[in-house]
Tab-separated table of C-alpha atoms and ligand atoms in Angstrom:
chain	number	residue	atom	x	y	z
A	1052	MET	CA	-0.040	0.037	-0.020
A	1053	LEU	CA	1.268	3.425	-0.944
A	1054	LEU	CA	1.558	6.424	1.374
A	1055	GLY	CA	0.754	9.888	0.074
A	1056	VAL	CA	1.867	12.581	2.508
A	1057	ASN	CA	-0.074	15.871	2.578
A	1058	ILE	CA	2.247	18.760	3.405
A	1059	ASP	CA	-0.314	21.614	3.421
A	1060	HIS	CA	0.191	22.341	7.087
A	1061	VAL	CA	3.883	22.993	6.529
A	1062	ALA	CA	2.642	25.770	4.330
A	1063	THR	CA	0.014	26.750	6.917
A	1064	LEU	CA	2.859	27.390	9.366
A	1065	ARG	CA	4.820	29.406	6.879
A	1066	GLN	CA	1.811	31.545	5.983
A	1067	GLN	CA	1.506	32.659	9.624
A	1068	ARG	CA	4.531	34.974	8.891
A	1069	ARG	CA	4.383	34.987	5.009
A	1070	GLU	CA	8.067	34.493	4.964
A	1071	ASP	CA	10.164	31.380	3.788
A	1072	ASP	CA	10.089	29.187	6.963
A	1073	PRO	CA	9.535	26.380	7.077
A	1074	ASP	CA	10.602	25.544	3.443
A	1075	LEU	CA	8.033	23.471	1.667
A	1076	GLY	CA	10.392	21.829	-0.754
A	1077	SER	CA	12.657	20.667	2.099
A	1078	ALA	CA	9.557	19.209	3.832
A	1079	ALA	CA	8.637	17.245	0.647
A	1080	ILE	CA	12.200	15.854	0.404
A	1081	GLU	CA	12.156	14.894	4.205
A	1082	ALA	CA	8.787	13.150	3.666
A	1083	LEU	CA	10.137	11.128	0.623
A	1084	SER	CA	13.211	10.245	2.760
A	1085	GLY	CA	10.922	8.861	5.422
A	1086	GLY	CA	9.260	6.632	2.964
A	1087	ALA	CA	6.442	8.658	1.343
A	1088	ASP	CA	5.512	7.367	-2.037
A	1089	GLY	CA	4.056	10.636	-3.163
A	1090	ILE	CA	3.400	14.172	-2.042
A	1091	THR	CA	-0.069	15.746	-1.861
A	1092	ILE	CA	-0.800	19.501	-1.819
A	1093	HIS	CA	-4.252	21.164	-1.930
A	1094	LEU	CA	-4.367	24.515	-3.666
A	1095	ARG	CA	-7.393	26.064	-2.098
A	1096	GLU	CA	-9.329	28.940	-3.713
A	1097	ASP	CA	-8.511	31.204	-0.721
A	1098	ARG	CA	-4.717	30.244	-0.860
A	1099	ARG	CA	-4.801	29.810	2.913
A	1100	HIS	CA	-1.823	27.542	2.816
A	1101	ILE	CA	-0.414	26.326	-0.572
A	1102	GLN	CA	0.422	29.127	-2.950
A	1103	ASP	CA	0.480	28.905	-6.771
A	1104	ILE	CA	4.327	29.058	-6.882
A	1105	ASP	CA	4.372	26.026	-4.462
A	1106	VAL	CA	2.692	23.982	-6.959
A	1107	GLU	CA	5.417	24.731	-9.528
A	1108	THR	CA	8.217	24.210	-7.016
A	1109	ILE	CA	6.979	20.914	-5.661
A	1110	ARG	CA	6.126	19.625	-9.174
A	1111	GLU	CA	9.861	19.988	-10.051
A	1112	LEU	CA	11.012	18.310	-6.823
A	1113	VAL	CA	8.875	15.242	-6.350
A	1114	PRO	CA	8.479	12.194	-8.691
A	1115	ARG	CA	4.687	11.730	-7.831
A	1116	LEU	CA	2.557	14.732	-7.071
A	1117	ASN	CA	-1.121	14.605	-6.175
A	1118	LEU	CA	-2.820	18.023	-6.520
A	1119	GLU	CA	-6.077	18.409	-4.636
A	1120	MET	CA	-8.308	21.069	-5.905
A	1121	ALA	CA	-11.872	22.148	-6.541
A	1122	ALA	CA	-13.271	21.455	-10.076
A	1123	SER	CA	-13.175	25.168	-10.953
A	1124	ASP	CA	-12.031	26.587	-14.340
A	1125	GLU	CA	-9.188	28.423	-12.566
A	1126	MET	CA	-7.865	25.283	-10.940
A	1127	ILE	CA	-8.129	23.216	-14.038
A	1128	GLU	CA	-6.026	25.791	-15.854
A	1129	ILE	CA	-3.388	25.592	-13.238
A	1130	ALA	CA	-3.410	21.821	-13.290
A	1131	LEU	CA	-3.106	21.742	-17.094
A	1132	ARG	CA	-0.031	24.068	-16.796
A	1133	CYS	CA	1.745	22.358	-13.936
A	1134	LYS	CA	0.862	18.724	-14.952
A	1135	PRO	CA	0.687	16.834	-11.555
A	1136	ASN	CA	0.760	13.075	-11.846
A	1137	TYR	CA	-2.856	13.117	-10.773
A	1138	VAL	CA	-5.469	15.530	-9.525
A	1139	CYS	CA	-7.890	14.688	-6.685
A	1140	LEU	CA	-11.099	16.752	-7.190
A	1141	VAL	CA	-12.560	17.793	-3.807
A	1142	PRO	CA	-15.598	19.869	-2.697
A	1143	GLU	CA	-14.522	23.216	-1.285
A	1144	ARG	CA	-16.243	25.690	0.945
A	1145	ARG	CA	-14.375	28.757	2.032
A	1146	GLU	CA	-15.461	28.737	5.639
A	1147	GLU	CA	-14.549	25.003	6.232
A	1148	LEU	CA	-11.476	24.174	8.307
A	1149	THR	CA	-10.782	21.134	6.174
A	1150	THR	CA	-12.513	19.066	3.453
A	1151	GLU	CA	-15.668	18.172	5.277
A	1152	GLY	CA	-17.392	15.821	3.027
A	1153	GLY	CA	-16.987	14.011	-0.197
A	1154	LEU	CA	-17.952	15.319	-3.617
A	1155	ASP	CA	-21.663	14.799	-4.513
A	1156	VAL	CA	-20.938	13.248	-7.790
A	1157	ILE	CA	-24.563	12.142	-8.190
A	1158	ARG	CA	-25.896	15.608	-8.220
A	1159	ASN	CA	-22.995	17.200	-10.121
A	1160	GLU	CA	-22.311	14.495	-12.532
A	1161	ALA	CA	-22.274	16.539	-15.692
A	1162	ARG	CA	-19.914	19.241	-14.415
A	1163	ILE	CA	-17.564	16.739	-12.782
A	1164	SER	CA	-17.574	14.505	-15.958
A	1165	ALA	CA	-16.548	17.510	-17.997
A	1166	SER	CA	-13.645	18.236	-15.628
A	1167	VAL	CA	-12.560	14.650	-15.592
A	1168	ASP	CA	-12.594	14.605	-19.320
A	1169	ARG	CA	-10.582	17.843	-19.639
A	1170	LEU	CA	-7.859	16.720	-17.312
A	1171	GLN	CA	-7.536	13.033	-18.395
A	1172	SER	CA	-7.545	13.936	-22.078
A	1173	ASN	CA	-4.490	15.984	-21.251
A	1174	GLY	CA	-2.707	13.195	-19.520
A	1175	ILE	CA	-3.575	13.881	-15.876
A	1176	ASP	CA	-5.292	11.030	-14.065
A	1177	VAL	CA	-8.314	12.116	-11.964
A	1178	SER	CA	-9.325	10.862	-8.560
A	1179	LEU	CA	-12.744	11.816	-7.046
A	1180	PHE	CA	-12.848	12.370	-3.301
A	1181	ILE	CA	-16.176	10.716	-2.327
A	1182	ASP	CA	-17.980	9.349	0.723
A	1183	PRO	CA	-17.833	5.660	0.970
A	1184	GLN	CA	-21.247	5.081	-0.575
A	1185	ILE	CA	-21.987	2.651	-3.426
A	1186	ALA	CA	-24.237	5.232	-5.302
A	1187	GLN	CA	-21.258	7.697	-5.275
A	1188	VAL	CA	-18.914	5.022	-6.528
A	1189	GLN	CA	-21.321	4.233	-9.352
A	1190	ALA	CA	-21.576	7.921	-10.292
A	1191	ALA	CA	-17.767	8.339	-10.019
A	1192	HIS	CA	-17.293	5.435	-12.371
A	1193	ARG	CA	-19.753	6.932	-14.950
A	1194	THR	CA	-17.588	10.155	-15.071
A	1195	GLY	CA	-14.692	8.108	-16.409
A	1196	ALA	CA	-12.304	8.954	-13.585
A	1197	ILE	CA	-9.525	6.448	-13.121
A	1198	LEU	CA	-9.429	6.682	-9.310
A	1199	VAL	CA	-11.554	7.417	-6.301
A	1200	GLU	CA	-10.471	8.454	-2.839
A	1201	LEU	CA	-12.781	7.283	-0.123
A	1202	HIS	CA	-13.377	9.830	2.643
A	1203	THR	CA	-12.400	8.245	5.952
A	1204	GLY	CA	-13.403	11.279	8.055
A	1205	ALA	CA	-16.636	9.736	9.480
A	1206	TYR	CA	-14.644	6.558	10.426
A	1207	SER	CA	-11.893	8.631	12.100
A	1208	VAL	CA	-14.290	10.575	14.349
A	1209	SER	CA	-16.701	7.742	15.242
A	1210	SER	CA	-16.585	6.346	18.786
A	1211	THR	CA	-17.855	3.035	17.431
A	1212	PRO	CA	-16.253	2.919	13.990
A	1213	ARG	CA	-17.347	-0.672	13.003
A	1214	LEU	CA	-20.180	0.533	10.765
A	1215	GLU	CA	-18.045	3.199	9.125
A	1216	LEU	CA	-15.254	0.774	8.517
A	1217	ALA	CA	-17.745	-1.774	6.950
A	1218	GLU	CA	-18.904	1.034	4.590
A	1219	ILE	CA	-15.316	1.833	3.583
A	1220	LYS	CA	-14.638	-1.899	2.878
A	1221	ALA	CA	-17.853	-2.324	0.848
A	1222	ALA	CA	-17.236	0.821	-1.255
A	1223	ALA	CA	-13.549	-0.147	-1.805
A	1224	SER	CA	-14.491	-3.565	-2.885
A	1225	TYR	CA	-17.213	-2.347	-5.211
A	1226	ALA	CA	-15.008	0.323	-6.750
A	1227	LYS	CA	-12.092	-2.159	-7.385
A	1228	MET	CA	-14.659	-4.556	-8.956
A	1229	MET	CA	-15.734	-1.679	-11.324
A	1230	GLY	CA	-12.062	-1.212	-12.323
A	1231	LEU	CA	-11.287	1.874	-10.257
A	1232	ILE	CA	-8.076	2.431	-8.392
A	1233	VAL	CA	-9.080	3.048	-4.781
A	1234	ASN	CA	-7.362	5.463	-2.452
A	1235	ALA	CA	-8.558	6.557	0.974
A	1236	GLY	CA	-7.820	9.354	3.471
A	1237	HIS	CA	-8.811	11.972	5.944
A	1238	GLY	CA	-8.379	11.950	9.780
A	1239	LEU	CA	-6.190	8.833	9.776
A	1240	LYS	CA	-3.737	8.695	12.714
A	1241	LEU	CA	-1.338	6.098	14.086
A	1242	GLY	CA	-4.123	4.943	16.485
A	1243	ASN	CA	-6.812	4.324	13.828
A	1244	LEU	CA	-4.858	3.505	10.753
A	1245	ALA	CA	-4.400	-0.319	11.048
A	1246	PRO	CA	-7.973	-1.359	10.158
A	1247	VAL	CA	-8.054	0.779	7.107
A	1248	ALA	CA	-4.476	-0.395	6.063
A	1249	ALA	CA	-5.769	-3.988	6.240
A	1250	ILE	CA	-8.297	-3.372	3.373
A	1251	SER	CA	-6.458	-5.023	0.432
A	1252	ASP	CA	-8.623	-3.202	-2.170
A	1253	ILE	CA	-7.145	0.154	-1.193
A	1254	SER	CA	-3.948	1.139	-3.143
A	1255	GLU	CA	-2.913	4.285	-1.351
A	1256	LEU	CA	-3.629	6.255	1.868
A	1257	ASN	CA	-3.337	10.028	1.966
A	1258	ILE	CA	-2.393	11.400	5.365
A	1259	GLY	CA	-1.580	14.939	6.394
A	1260	HIS	CA	-2.593	16.493	9.737
A	1261	SER	CA	-1.501	13.681	11.985
A	1262	ILE	CA	1.920	13.226	10.298
A	1263	ILE	CA	2.738	16.929	10.477
A	1264	SER	CA	1.497	17.015	14.039
A	1265	ARG	CA	3.756	14.080	14.916
A	1266	SER	CA	6.687	15.679	13.204
A	1267	ILE	CA	6.755	18.486	15.713
A	1268	PHE	CA	7.974	15.902	18.252
A	1269	VAL	CA	10.059	13.456	16.184
A	1270	GLY	CA	10.895	15.280	12.872
A	1271	LEU	CA	9.114	14.801	9.557
A	1272	ARG	CA	11.254	12.000	8.264
A	1273	GLN	CA	10.642	9.714	11.297
A	1274	ALA	CA	7.041	10.691	11.527
A	1275	VAL	CA	6.502	9.505	7.925
A	1276	ALA	CA	8.534	6.288	8.664
A	1277	GLU	CA	6.325	5.461	11.639
A	1278	PHE	CA	3.206	5.683	9.516
A	1279	LYS	CA	4.768	3.919	6.602
A	1280	ARG	CA	5.644	0.923	8.886
A	1281	LEU	CA	1.980	0.376	9.535
A	1282	LEU	CA	1.090	-0.095	5.876
A	1283	PRO	CA	1.326	-3.462	4.092
A	1284	ALA	CA	4.714	-3.572	2.106
A	1285	THR	CA	4.286	-2.841	-1.550
B	1461	LIG	N1	-7.651	13.400	1.429
B	1461	LIG	C1	-8.213	14.635	1.009
B	1461	LIG	C2	-9.026	14.663	-0.301
B	1461	LIG	C3	-8.153	15.717	1.874
B	1461	LIG	O1	-8.763	16.798	1.478
B	1461	LIG	C4	-7.336	15.675	2.954
B	1461	LIG	C5	-7.206	16.844	3.864
B	1461	LIG	O2	-6.491	17.856	3.262
B	1461	LIG	C6	-6.664	14.388	3.307
B	1461	LIG	C7	-6.800	13.375	2.452
B	1461	LIG	C8	-5.833	14.287	4.489
B	1461	LIG	O3	-6.578	14.462	5.637
B	1461	LIG	P1	-5.837	14.574	7.019
B	1461	LIG	O4	-5.052	15.915	6.930
B	1461	LIG	O5	-6.845	14.653	8.027
B	1461	LIG	O6	-4.858	13.439	7.198
């Protein structure tokens, strides 16, 4: 299973002073040294952490870049210019603290399909960040996207996560059966990671907040290594 490390919060810290520290490129290299298989950054409409220049810098530095973004014309133009390895389309609301829910592909199918087509016909694979529901997987499949990322947020905040885990397993299995590549992420921590890492239909986990938090105490390279150790060897 692959580990994608989201380094947005290194940029969050940098933006507190709007100076150069901590250096985002160095963070990406440290994460790769700790065993990250790819780097994820989310260019938000409000530019609260990642800036446009970061996308270009990180693109040059890392072999596998996942760019998270809203399916807006502005973001699609940026992706077409910077050519990340893949794009993960997410819903975005300015007032949210983090990506709170998955894309409603069912209700926005025509618009999302057009975005998927525009990106994939230009050589950028597209992942759709969706809640682990069979109907959303079916809609994601109809858009032609190659990947889905299952939102594990509800699982991560549940005090009795058996039901949420079963939903993730069922959605992963169905998506794989439909021929989609299945990723998952949001809210995963050292303490809740193992049951999700045991789902063999999942190819990659994307983790940000808990890795960056852990890195304050042990450094980014070691924090990534600690998470990577919990994933099945590829
Ligand atoms: N996947 C997606 C699509 C996200 O938007 C985020 C949060 O930026 C993550 C994964 C990582 O979530 P967390 O920071 O809680 O690990």
